[in-house]
Amino acid sequence: MGLGTEHRLLDNNDGGLSDDPYLSDSDDPEASAILFDADHDRDDTVAPLMLRRLVPRGGHGGGGPSRDDGGDSGGHGQSALFLPRPDPAMPVYITIHRIRRLVIAAINDNYTLEELRAPRLDRLVVRPLVERLYNPNDPAIVYSLLANRVQFLRPRAHELLQQTVNESRAILCELLAIRILRRFHEDHTGRSGLLLLAHILVSGFDPCDAAPEVIRARRPQWAVQERGGHERKLTGLELAIISESKLFIGSPACQRVVDAVYRGIVVYTPLSFVDILPDHYKHHPVSLYEPRRAAILNHHRLIVPQIRNGIELLHFIVLLVLYMLTVTHYGFGKHLAGIHVNTYETLFNVFAAGWVLEQFAAIVEHGWEVHAQNLWSFLDITFVFIYGAYGLVRTVELLIGSEAFYAMPVLCTAAPVLLTRIAFTLMPDNIVFIALHAMMRDFTRLTFIAIWCFAGFVMGLLLLARTTGDEKLEGSVTWATITKWLLWIWFGLDGTGIERAADFHLILGPTLIITFAFLGNTLFLTILVAILTNTFSKIISNEAAEIQFRRAVLTFQGVKSDAIFSYPPPFNLLALLIMLPLKWFVGPVVFHHVNVAVIRAVNAPLLLLIGLWERRRVWGRRRGRNSRWRKWKYFAGLNPHGDIQNIFSAEPPPEVMDALEKMDVLSDIVVIDRELASARSPRPSSGGGSGSGTPLSSISVRRRKMSDSSSLRRFEGADR
């Protein structure tokens, strides 16, 4: 049975799947699910919707015991449909090196993205490689292309002359990944197509699959946590993020998966680098979620990105409120055993410690390279350093019994960070914040270089003061004073350093300070403004791709693997102190059940609200559209342009479509793909012969095909 046959079976099933390839079943993609038999194990914490599951490469794959493996036995075969096992495909290791050979052979010069997307190179290079590499039974091909892109973008000292060529090859890998993922998208529509795309992007692949033993022996030997056969695997979406493949992430096929994962329609057990509190007893593969069949207290919904972002926002609001109460009640409190104790400060310290633990777990889960792509990562790190300094000073105060409150001024410096961070969290899609995040990286890098270089001026002036300066200058001028003078000159605030320059040396003192003024005020500031302007213009010119990329980063990081994220602060501190030692004394089965029970107990009110909200959303959409609430929701009487929106809210009736079809036969109209069109316009020929141009009819086009119903028409795949 092929994928196309299986898709037809799914569309004809009684589950009510829509003909719309974008999951529209009464505007509810989650309500059109084919369910397992009612006798399925109801104790499973993941909703028992495992239809159309892709079989992992190389068989059923590893993994801990899972109760979802019995789809073909136990009477469940009549109530669920699975994707057929694909034909044996090449191992990932061989596929990666095959792609590398082809890309290196195809690109041996420097090309830009626009040049590679031009019709001529598209016809000579891109399309032949797509036809050669596309294999409908090999979901790892996109992962292999992105792995090669990561390698081509990695700077290497012995290949500096080839770096620009490697960047062109990286661009080609991204274009090939886009085209191949689009082919998968066009060939497999509907919910089965969504599941296939999700398997391609968020399922883990091992780059050393079928690699020689010599290669396996060279793998970095970090402390690998056992994951039941899923160790050392990476996903295609993670490779796209670390390689900043914004064009690939912005493609419709990738955005379809990102949106489904963000809303919790596609669920899976994510892979991670290190888990602080690992619970890998079960590994749930990529599947579609059905809220009506899930447990009412489904703790897996805590790692749905849409829900997770709301939970993290709530945690940060609590942290901000406790911070404001702490700094505003400065000096209030009680003395216990000679120690000044503030209730708000105590609550803030405990909650902030749990919040810092959560941030640390987020960093080690996928590494700093992925975490740094988060918009507010630099703000979180800044607050962690400020809180660490405050904690160190406060600890010293408590040990020596001092009431000078030296720690509180340190904590007050966190106010700009916290208030800015709440703005970033509330508006993550704002292009100004996205540009600020990118410019902050460039600004920090350039400022570090400037400080490193200008430190020489401080040392030079200090040595002049010690050797040839005036006697009164030798004792009164320190490195801090010289730094202050130079900093004022840099920002144009004061000219004391220039006035005192001759005190260092009659000739060399003014020479050094005037040179610093020219370099700092003129050269450095000009370079800084130019770099930041260039960065901002690039982001603004590609605004849509930048927003989609940040949304993908937020989605990928929102699916958490570590069980520590299921405990809200400060309960995660207790979990670290109690649950982690417990793991060493009990087996994985007992620890899993205890961990799930504790998580459900701690988050019971929140899980209950999530379960009721999801069921309300599905049931509300399954009810009639003429309810009073729906009428009020779509009431357009106060909108003078509501009639325009109203006529496009539904398809015209069949008789209108039939009349329009008689006027204009859409099957006679060709829709040219811009990337596949010829660069030259067709030239008229003399006598009806073929001219030097390419006739329009010979270009690869997409044609509209009529469906069985005359009132429903849509594009089908391109004729190849």
XYZ file of C-alpha atoms in Angstrom:
720
model
C 0.000 0.000 0.000
C 1.528 3.327 -1.015
C 1.223 6.646 0.706
C -1.368 7.840 -1.799
C -3.537 4.755 -1.234
C -3.286 5.205 2.506
C -4.329 8.840 2.183
C -7.451 7.880 0.276
C -8.315 5.330 2.948
C -7.995 8.007 5.590
C -10.174 10.464 3.699
C -12.875 7.832 3.218
C -12.819 6.797 6.857
C -15.774 7.546 9.070
C -13.622 9.792 11.212
C -14.819 12.723 9.166
C -11.541 13.981 7.743
C -11.964 16.991 5.540
C -10.980 17.173 1.904
C -9.109 20.359 2.648
C -5.381 19.623 2.625
C -4.830 22.072 5.460
C -6.795 20.213 8.094
C -10.044 22.166 7.944
C -12.732 20.060 9.489
C -15.276 22.595 10.644
C -12.279 24.851 11.322
C -11.092 22.351 13.912
C -8.112 20.231 12.962
C -8.235 18.366 16.246
C -11.858 17.274 15.963
C -11.408 15.066 12.896
C -9.423 12.325 14.541
C -9.691 8.592 14.008
C -9.695 7.035 17.432
C -8.367 3.830 18.799
C -10.698 1.175 20.041
C -12.352 2.015 23.343
C -10.499 -0.870 25.003
C -7.170 0.874 24.525
C -5.159 1.375 27.655
C -6.628 4.490 29.230
C -3.800 4.850 31.734
C -1.441 6.188 29.095
C -0.694 9.827 29.749
C -0.580 10.673 26.050
C -3.857 10.755 24.201
C -4.339 7.369 22.501
C -4.397 8.867 19.019
C -1.534 7.198 17.170
C -3.013 6.936 13.709
C -0.771 7.196 10.673
C 2.350 6.927 12.785
C 5.564 6.771 10.824
C 7.637 3.705 11.547
C 11.101 4.757 12.712
C 14.020 4.171 10.382
C 15.437 0.743 10.692
C 12.344 -0.911 12.117
C 10.408 -0.160 15.255
C 13.421 1.574 16.686
C 14.569 1.635 20.223
C 12.886 3.225 23.090
C 11.657 2.309 26.437
C 8.502 0.366 26.930
C 5.567 2.105 25.373
C 1.948 1.145 25.438
C 1.407 2.572 22.002
C 3.186 -0.253 20.214
C 0.204 -2.543 20.008
C -1.579 -0.909 17.097
C -1.665 -4.088 15.012
C -2.647 -6.489 17.738
C -5.090 -6.803 20.515
C -8.065 -5.818 18.406
C -6.794 -2.331 17.588
C -6.111 -2.986 13.932
C -9.643 -2.075 12.878
C -9.723 1.247 14.656
C -6.450 2.898 13.619
C -4.538 3.334 10.397
C -0.765 3.609 10.204
C 1.576 4.856 7.570
C 3.079 1.877 5.786
C 6.643 0.913 6.532
C 8.830 2.710 3.996
C 11.152 0.862 1.695
C 14.696 0.487 2.990
C 16.479 3.809 2.519
C 20.126 4.680 2.715
C 21.530 5.174 6.225
C 21.883 8.743 7.402
C 25.693 8.641 7.367
C 25.799 7.586 3.720
C 23.105 10.094 2.745
C 25.037 12.944 4.363
C 28.234 12.144 2.476
C 26.357 11.555 -0.755
C 24.857 15.033 -0.513
C 28.244 16.518 0.343
C 29.838 15.000 -2.784
C 27.037 16.243 -5.021
C 26.997 19.766 -3.600
C 30.778 20.157 -3.773
C 30.757 18.936 -7.367
C 27.902 21.287 -8.298
C 29.237 24.487 -6.676
C 32.837 25.516 -7.150
C 32.447 29.292 -7.168
C 30.881 32.051 -5.112
C 27.114 32.476 -5.686
C 24.533 34.510 -3.816
C 21.018 33.416 -2.945
C 19.538 35.493 -5.761
C 21.925 33.947 -8.293
C 21.122 30.397 -7.184
C 17.397 31.134 -7.401
C 17.753 32.626 -10.881
C 16.055 30.575 -13.620
C 19.280 29.527 -15.331
C 21.049 28.097 -12.268
C 17.746 26.733 -11.044
C 17.357 24.755 -14.251
C 21.004 23.643 -14.446
C 21.804 22.952 -10.778
C 18.911 23.024 -8.322
C 16.213 21.070 -10.133
C 18.506 18.196 -11.245
C 19.746 17.781 -7.669
C 16.176 17.792 -6.336
C 15.178 15.076 -8.793
C 18.265 13.041 -7.891
C 17.917 13.331 -4.107
C 14.141 13.214 -3.571
C 13.038 9.855 -2.240
C 9.466 9.639 -0.934
C 10.502 6.810 1.389
C 13.475 8.594 2.950
C 12.399 11.151 5.586
C 16.038 11.768 6.586
C 16.980 13.532 3.355
C 16.005 16.987 4.695
C 17.935 16.329 7.904
C 21.007 15.339 5.875
C 20.826 18.512 3.784
C 20.617 20.695 6.889
C 23.497 18.776 8.495
C 25.641 19.602 5.464
C 24.587 23.238 5.699
C 25.765 23.355 9.321
C 29.108 21.888 8.295
C 29.591 24.240 5.348
C 28.896 27.273 7.541
C 31.371 26.203 10.220
C 34.564 28.270 9.852
C 37.741 26.256 9.459
C 41.221 27.737 9.628
C 42.646 25.515 6.869
C 39.858 26.421 4.423
C 39.775 30.212 4.655
C 40.078 30.584 0.885
C 37.074 28.295 0.403
C 34.864 29.953 3.013
C 32.838 32.025 0.541
C 32.394 28.979 -1.675
C 31.267 26.943 1.336
C 28.708 29.634 2.149
C 27.327 29.263 -1.388
C 27.159 25.515 -0.883
C 25.306 26.083 2.395
C 22.779 28.235 0.540
C 22.340 25.475 -2.036
C 21.711 22.934 0.737
C 18.989 25.172 2.158
C 17.345 25.603 -1.253
C 17.409 21.843 -1.831
C 15.892 21.233 1.607
C 13.105 23.712 0.817
C 12.323 22.088 -2.534
C 12.376 18.532 -1.198
C 10.241 19.404 1.812
C 7.812 21.088 -0.573
C 7.683 17.916 -2.659
C 6.765 15.935 0.458
C 4.142 18.575 1.227
C 2.607 18.419 -2.246
C 2.663 14.628 -2.525
C 1.112 13.986 0.907
C -1.778 16.240 1.855
C -4.231 16.127 4.725
C -3.525 14.882 8.211
C -1.316 12.040 7.032
C 0.801 14.615 5.222
C 1.068 16.706 8.381
C 2.252 13.663 10.306
C 4.844 12.895 7.636
C 6.171 16.472 7.638
C 6.336 16.435 11.428
C 8.291 13.180 11.320
C 10.757 14.759 8.900
C 11.333 17.866 11.028
C 10.969 16.870 14.695
C 11.915 13.181 14.763
C 15.476 12.463 15.799
C 18.087 11.061 13.430
C 21.509 9.707 14.281
C 24.224 11.146 12.006
C 26.405 8.111 12.758
C 23.753 5.690 11.504
C 25.747 2.932 9.708
C 28.985 4.895 10.159
C 32.261 2.953 10.389
C 33.499 2.038 13.808
C 36.403 4.455 13.411
C 33.960 7.357 13.060
C 31.885 6.215 16.010
C 35.001 6.053 18.189
C 35.655 9.762 17.533
C 32.311 10.920 18.894
C 32.523 13.415 21.782
C 32.316 11.467 24.992
C 30.063 13.560 27.183
C 27.875 11.996 29.844
C 25.111 10.505 27.703
C 21.842 9.781 29.455
C 20.096 6.598 28.462
C 17.010 7.281 26.349
C 16.164 3.785 25.152
C 17.924 3.986 21.778
C 17.355 7.728 21.182
C 20.714 8.961 22.445
C 22.795 11.421 20.426
C 19.994 12.157 17.989
C 19.155 15.558 16.568
C 16.126 16.871 14.721
C 15.981 18.672 11.411
C 14.277 21.676 13.003
C 17.119 22.051 15.502
C 19.697 22.003 12.701
C 17.677 24.643 10.848
C 17.738 26.848 13.953
C 21.456 26.598 14.717
C 22.306 27.178 11.036
C 19.821 30.103 10.913
C 18.065 28.679 7.865
C 15.425 31.388 7.917
C 14.351 30.788 4.326
C 13.750 27.112 5.085
C 11.883 27.812 8.328
C 9.737 30.386 6.540
C 8.622 27.888 3.881
C 4.912 26.917 4.012
C 5.628 23.256 4.729
C 7.880 24.027 7.690
C 5.506 26.655 9.035
C 2.679 24.147 8.893
C 4.581 21.838 11.222
C 5.745 24.660 13.491
C 2.184 25.914 13.884
C 0.876 22.403 14.610
C 3.558 21.802 17.241
C 2.982 25.239 18.763
C -0.752 24.600 19.161
C -0.235 21.062 20.448
C -1.820 19.283 17.469
C 1.426 17.397 16.854
C 2.856 15.862 20.025
C 6.056 13.932 20.578
C 8.742 13.235 23.148
C 11.503 15.743 22.438
C 15.203 14.993 22.430
C 17.650 16.958 24.546
C 21.339 17.269 25.323
C 21.185 16.928 29.112
C 18.195 16.570 31.455
C 18.582 17.570 35.086
C 15.655 15.363 36.165
C 15.402 12.709 33.426
C 12.341 10.490 33.127
C 12.840 8.484 29.934
C 10.761 5.458 30.764
C 8.438 6.156 27.845
C 9.230 7.629 24.457
C 6.177 8.709 22.487
C 6.816 9.088 18.763
C 5.393 11.842 16.607
C 1.614 11.603 16.629
C -1.566 13.674 16.463
C -3.270 14.715 19.662
C -6.946 14.125 20.367
C -8.118 16.022 23.476
C -11.409 14.111 23.800
C -9.544 10.851 24.371
C -6.828 12.205 26.660
C -6.777 12.041 30.433
C -8.341 15.031 32.144
C -5.064 15.604 34.023
C -2.695 15.185 31.088
C 0.689 16.411 32.311
C 2.133 16.220 28.789
C 0.142 19.358 27.924
C 2.537 21.309 30.144
C 5.156 21.099 27.368
C 2.903 22.349 24.565
C 4.635 25.586 23.430
C 1.448 27.661 23.382
C 0.603 26.615 26.934
C 4.227 26.625 28.054
C 4.711 30.240 26.998
C 1.700 31.279 29.070
C 3.026 29.371 32.089
C 6.474 30.968 31.793
C 4.883 34.393 31.465
C 2.926 33.754 34.663
C 6.110 32.654 36.449
C 7.915 35.796 35.374
C 5.038 38.037 36.473
C 5.178 36.421 39.917
C 8.945 36.993 39.987
C 8.503 40.651 39.026
C 5.808 41.230 41.668
C 7.968 39.660 44.397
C 10.919 41.754 43.243
C 8.908 44.972 43.472
C 7.624 44.044 46.937
C 11.162 43.267 48.070
C 12.765 46.524 46.960
C 9.820 48.691 48.083
C 9.806 47.139 51.580
C 13.526 47.770 52.008
C 14.436 48.020 55.698
C 11.232 46.444 56.987
C 11.239 43.117 58.724
C 12.002 41.337 61.953
C 15.143 40.370 63.796
C 15.494 36.651 64.442
C 18.601 35.554 66.337
C 20.293 38.823 65.448
C 19.523 38.507 61.725
C 17.244 40.937 59.895
C 14.579 38.919 58.044
C 12.188 40.343 55.446
C 9.254 38.131 54.472
C 9.033 39.481 50.935
C 12.765 39.121 50.456
C 12.608 35.521 51.625
C 9.800 34.695 49.222
C 11.628 36.446 46.407
C 14.870 34.578 47.078
C 13.162 31.193 47.114
C 11.111 31.830 43.988
C 14.025 33.458 42.133
C 16.236 30.468 42.938
C 13.660 28.156 41.355
C 13.362 30.472 38.342
C 17.156 30.504 37.885
C 17.160 26.702 38.036
C 14.542 26.673 35.276
C 16.713 28.938 33.102
C 19.769 26.786 33.712
C 17.826 23.683 32.705
C 16.694 25.457 29.521
C 20.305 26.245 28.595
C 21.697 22.750 29.136
C 18.720 21.079 27.438
C 19.737 22.085 23.891
C 22.966 24.003 24.478
C 23.752 27.692 24.474
C 23.807 27.911 20.672
C 20.084 27.191 20.510
C 19.168 29.065 23.686
C 20.938 32.211 22.454
C 18.471 32.428 19.555
C 15.771 33.268 22.093
C 14.930 36.972 22.057
C 15.286 37.525 25.800
C 18.174 35.129 26.475
C 20.657 37.976 27.080
C 18.243 39.574 29.555
C 17.837 36.316 31.468
C 21.589 35.829 31.680
C 22.035 39.416 32.870
C 19.477 38.909 35.645
C 21.115 35.627 36.666
C 24.460 37.406 37.106
C 22.863 40.247 39.077
C 20.959 37.807 41.274
C 24.139 35.786 41.812
C 26.054 38.897 42.880
C 23.198 39.917 45.168
C 23.077 36.447 46.699
C 26.824 36.454 47.335
C 26.794 39.870 49.032
C 23.654 39.021 51.009
C 25.191 35.786 52.239
C 28.250 37.672 53.504
C 25.965 40.156 55.275
C 24.079 37.377 57.017
C 27.293 35.626 58.065
C 28.883 38.711 59.601
C 25.581 40.025 60.978
C 25.860 43.375 59.204
C 22.819 45.607 58.743
C 24.395 47.896 56.161
C 22.248 46.427 53.358
C 25.001 46.379 50.735
C 23.140 43.683 48.783
C 19.979 45.687 48.188
C 21.607 48.293 45.875
C 22.943 45.406 43.784
C 19.447 43.979 43.478
C 18.040 47.368 42.445
C 20.139 47.274 39.267
C 17.967 44.395 38.019
C 14.924 46.659 37.544
C 15.782 47.737 33.951
C 16.393 44.106 33.007
C 13.132 42.788 34.450
C 10.910 45.526 33.033
C 12.515 45.200 29.594
C 12.147 41.451 29.724
C 8.405 41.639 30.353
C 8.062 43.764 27.204
C 10.030 41.203 25.184
C 7.829 38.407 26.528
C 4.549 40.154 25.750
C 5.566 41.114 22.195
C 7.877 38.379 20.867
C 6.841 39.044 17.243
C 7.658 42.744 17.343
C 10.294 43.498 14.721
C 11.859 46.210 16.919
C 12.643 43.679 19.654
C 13.918 41.183 17.090
C 16.243 43.829 15.656
C 17.327 44.875 19.156
C 18.295 41.285 19.952
C 20.465 41.037 16.832
C 22.029 44.475 17.301
C 22.793 43.742 20.939
C 24.963 40.849 19.807
C 26.947 43.076 17.439
C 27.161 45.881 19.988
C 28.488 43.570 22.720
C 31.095 42.073 20.399
C 32.336 45.446 19.156
C 32.331 46.991 22.637
C 34.465 44.143 23.951
C 36.965 44.708 21.146
C 37.034 48.461 21.871
C 37.631 47.934 25.593
C 40.393 45.467 24.826
C 42.127 47.938 22.479
C 41.582 51.122 24.493
C 42.964 49.507 27.651
C 46.365 50.161 26.105
C 45.768 53.908 26.309
C 44.994 53.627 30.031
C 48.168 51.668 30.659
C 50.248 54.030 28.528
C 49.029 57.134 30.352
C 49.467 55.444 33.733
C 53.090 54.574 32.920
C 53.731 58.119 31.708
C 52.400 59.461 35.004
C 54.720 57.153 36.932
C 57.839 57.960 34.912
C 57.839 61.438 33.377
C 54.738 63.108 34.855
C 54.597 65.901 37.390
C 55.177 65.013 41.010
C 51.685 66.139 42.008
C 50.210 63.977 39.219
C 52.125 60.857 40.210
C 50.397 60.514 43.538
C 46.900 61.692 42.655
C 46.205 59.950 39.350
C 45.201 56.304 39.356
C 44.002 53.965 36.648
C 40.392 54.655 37.705
C 40.869 58.397 37.239
C 42.455 57.950 33.821
C 39.658 55.597 32.781
C 37.071 58.176 33.887
C 38.758 60.943 31.867
C 38.964 58.788 28.744
C 35.359 57.653 29.131
C 34.187 61.263 29.333
C 36.165 62.094 26.210
C 34.664 59.072 24.440
C 31.113 60.230 25.099
C 31.937 63.947 24.714
C 30.925 64.819 28.273
C 33.992 66.547 29.681
C 37.454 67.670 28.555
C 39.366 67.295 31.815
C 41.582 64.609 30.325
C 42.612 66.898 27.473
C 43.332 69.774 29.877
C 45.526 67.541 32.059
C 47.235 65.824 29.128
C 50.386 67.921 29.381
C 50.821 66.863 33.021
C 51.593 63.348 31.845
C 54.164 64.498 29.281
C 54.556 67.704 27.387
C 54.405 66.001 23.969
C 53.444 62.345 24.423
C 50.554 62.996 26.831
C 48.501 65.190 24.459
C 49.452 62.889 21.582
C 47.976 59.817 23.276
C 44.794 61.523 24.453
C 44.114 63.303 21.125
C 44.717 59.993 19.304
C 42.243 58.299 21.629
C 39.677 61.056 20.983
C 39.989 60.637 17.221
C 39.796 56.847 17.342
C 36.984 56.695 19.892
C 34.729 59.531 18.749
C 35.312 59.257 15.028
C 36.455 55.814 13.942
C 34.837 53.555 16.521
C 31.475 55.312 16.631
C 31.355 55.412 12.825
C 32.020 51.680 12.614
C 29.483 50.975 15.356
C 26.738 52.998 13.667
C 27.506 51.416 10.294
C 27.366 47.868 11.660
C 24.157 48.424 13.613
C 22.519 50.172 10.657
C 23.452 47.302 8.358
C 22.073 44.743 10.819
C 18.822 46.649 11.274
C 18.317 47.115 7.523
C 18.819 43.395 6.894
C 16.235 42.481 9.505
C 13.697 45.030 8.296
C 14.098 43.946 4.666
C 13.359 40.340 5.668
C 10.809 41.031 8.385
C 8.469 38.091 7.713
C 11.281 35.518 7.718
C 12.729 36.939 10.945
C 9.385 36.732 12.735
C 8.795 33.177 11.517
C 12.297 32.174 12.589
C 11.807 33.531 16.113
C 8.447 31.792 16.315
C 10.127 28.516 15.333
C 12.776 29.014 18.024
C 10.080 29.693 20.609
C 8.191 26.585 19.502
C 11.231 24.305 19.515
C 12.339 25.448 22.952
C 8.792 25.213 24.302
C 8.655 21.413 23.915
C 10.563 20.386 27.015
C 12.127 17.006 27.659
C 13.350 17.540 31.210
C 10.821 16.631 33.905
C 12.085 19.550 35.998
C 10.018 21.913 33.821
C 6.818 20.209 34.953
C 7.439 21.541 38.461
C 6.765 25.290 38.790
C 9.148 27.384 40.886
C 9.868 26.892 43.739
C 8.609 23.284 43.618
C 11.398 22.487 41.150
C 13.876 23.026 43.973
C 12.082 20.397 46.039
C 11.998 18.076 43.030
C 15.744 18.506 42.637
C 16.322 17.741 46.315
C 13.847 14.847 46.644
C 13.020 13.320 43.268
C 16.542 13.256 41.876
C 17.996 11.234 44.811
C 14.915 8.995 44.685
C 15.797 8.049 41.108
C 18.929 6.280 42.337
C 17.004 4.046 44.758
C 14.024 2.909 42.676
C 13.617 1.465 39.202
C 12.564 3.460 36.124
C 8.963 2.168 36.267
C 8.417 3.146 39.912
C 10.142 6.497 39.424
C 8.014 7.244 36.362
C 4.756 6.555 38.200
C 5.832 8.529 41.267
C 7.028 11.426 39.120
C 3.787 11.563 37.112
C 1.676 11.385 40.277
C 3.590 14.235 41.926
C 3.454 16.388 38.779
C -0.301 15.905 38.507
C -0.782 16.721 42.174
C 1.301 19.901 42.007
C -0.292 21.110 38.770
C -3.801 19.727 39.324
C -5.719 23.048 39.046
C -3.802 24.099 35.936
C -4.126 20.695 34.260
C -7.850 20.671 34.989
C -8.267 24.082 33.357
C -6.241 22.989 30.321
C -8.251 19.797 29.904
C -11.608 21.564 30.191
C -10.504 24.367 27.856
C -9.371 21.961 25.151
C -12.533 19.924 25.374
C -14.645 23.065 25.363
C -12.830 24.271 22.284
C -13.453 21.018 20.395
C -17.030 20.530 21.532
C -17.873 24.169 20.954
C -16.710 23.935 17.355
C -18.587 20.708 16.786
C -21.849 22.355 17.807
C -23.880 24.299 15.352
C -22.620 27.572 14.002
C -25.884 29.329 14.805
C -25.387 29.558 18.531
C -25.880 32.869 20.254
C -22.205 33.178 21.177
C -21.043 32.458 17.640
C -23.450 35.054 16.284
C -22.077 37.626 18.677
C -18.491 36.601 17.952
C -18.889 37.122 14.235
C -21.224 40.111 14.561
C -20.140 42.667 11.961
C -22.809 45.304 12.417
C -20.380 47.753 14.025
C -17.894 47.319 11.189
C -18.697 49.342 8.041
C -16.567 46.918 6.002
C -18.077 43.754 7.452
C -19.918 42.911 4.235
C -16.606 42.544 2.391
C -15.395 40.001 4.930
C -18.763 38.262 4.976
C -18.857 37.376 1.271
C -15.471 35.641 1.535
C -16.267 33.745 4.731
C -17.690 30.734 2.857
C -17.508 29.123 -0.579
C -20.216 30.097 -3.088
C -23.027 27.569 -3.528
C -22.635 24.835 -6.166
C -24.973 26.486 -8.691
C -22.890 29.671 -8.613
C -19.681 27.701 -9.073
C -21.199 25.820 -12.001
C -22.183 29.083 -13.670
C -18.687 30.479 -13.126
C -17.162 27.321 -14.565
C -19.150 27.768 -17.763
C -17.840 31.308 -18.073
C -14.183 30.489 -17.371
C -12.775 26.963 -17.613
C -9.917 27.010 -15.133
C -8.365 23.851 -16.534
C -7.302 25.904 -19.545
C -5.418 28.400 -17.392
C -1.815 27.684 -16.487
C -0.200 28.951 -13.329
C 3.515 29.453 -13.811
C 5.850 28.737 -10.936
C 8.183 31.720 -10.781
C 11.155 29.579 -9.775
C 10.613 27.214 -12.699
C 9.891 29.795 -15.396
C 12.411 30.475 -18.122
C 14.602 33.553 -17.937
C 13.837 34.600 -21.515
C 10.457 35.586 -22.862
C 9.089 33.393 -25.670
C 9.815 34.865 -29.050
C 7.251 34.651 -31.819
C 8.242 32.252 -34.566
C 7.755 32.745 -38.258
C 5.285 30.294 -39.627
C 4.295 28.693 -36.374
C 7.628 26.918 -35.823
C 9.439 26.896 -32.530
C 11.400 30.029 -31.861
C 14.463 30.507 -29.738
C 12.348 31.215 -26.702
C 10.599 28.679 -24.548
C 6.890 28.344 -25.309
C 4.621 28.864 -22.360
C 3.001 25.490 -22.748
C 6.330 23.693 -22.380
C 7.145 25.246 -19.021
C 6.566 23.102 -15.983
C 3.238 24.376 -14.693
C 0.565 23.544 -12.201
C -2.906 23.043 -13.589
C -6.186 23.208 -11.779
C -8.019 19.933 -11.705
C -11.660 19.418 -11.049
C -12.635 17.385 -8.011
C -15.630 15.091 -7.913
C -17.743 17.982 -6.618
C -18.114 20.920 -8.969
C -18.212 23.291 -6.001
C -14.751 22.339 -4.688
C -11.577 22.914 -6.665
C -7.976 23.150 -5.551
C -4.484 22.920 -6.874
C -2.968 19.510 -7.216
C 0.697 18.647 -7.516
C 2.786 20.005 -10.332
C 2.973 17.967 -13.491
C 6.360 16.390 -13.607
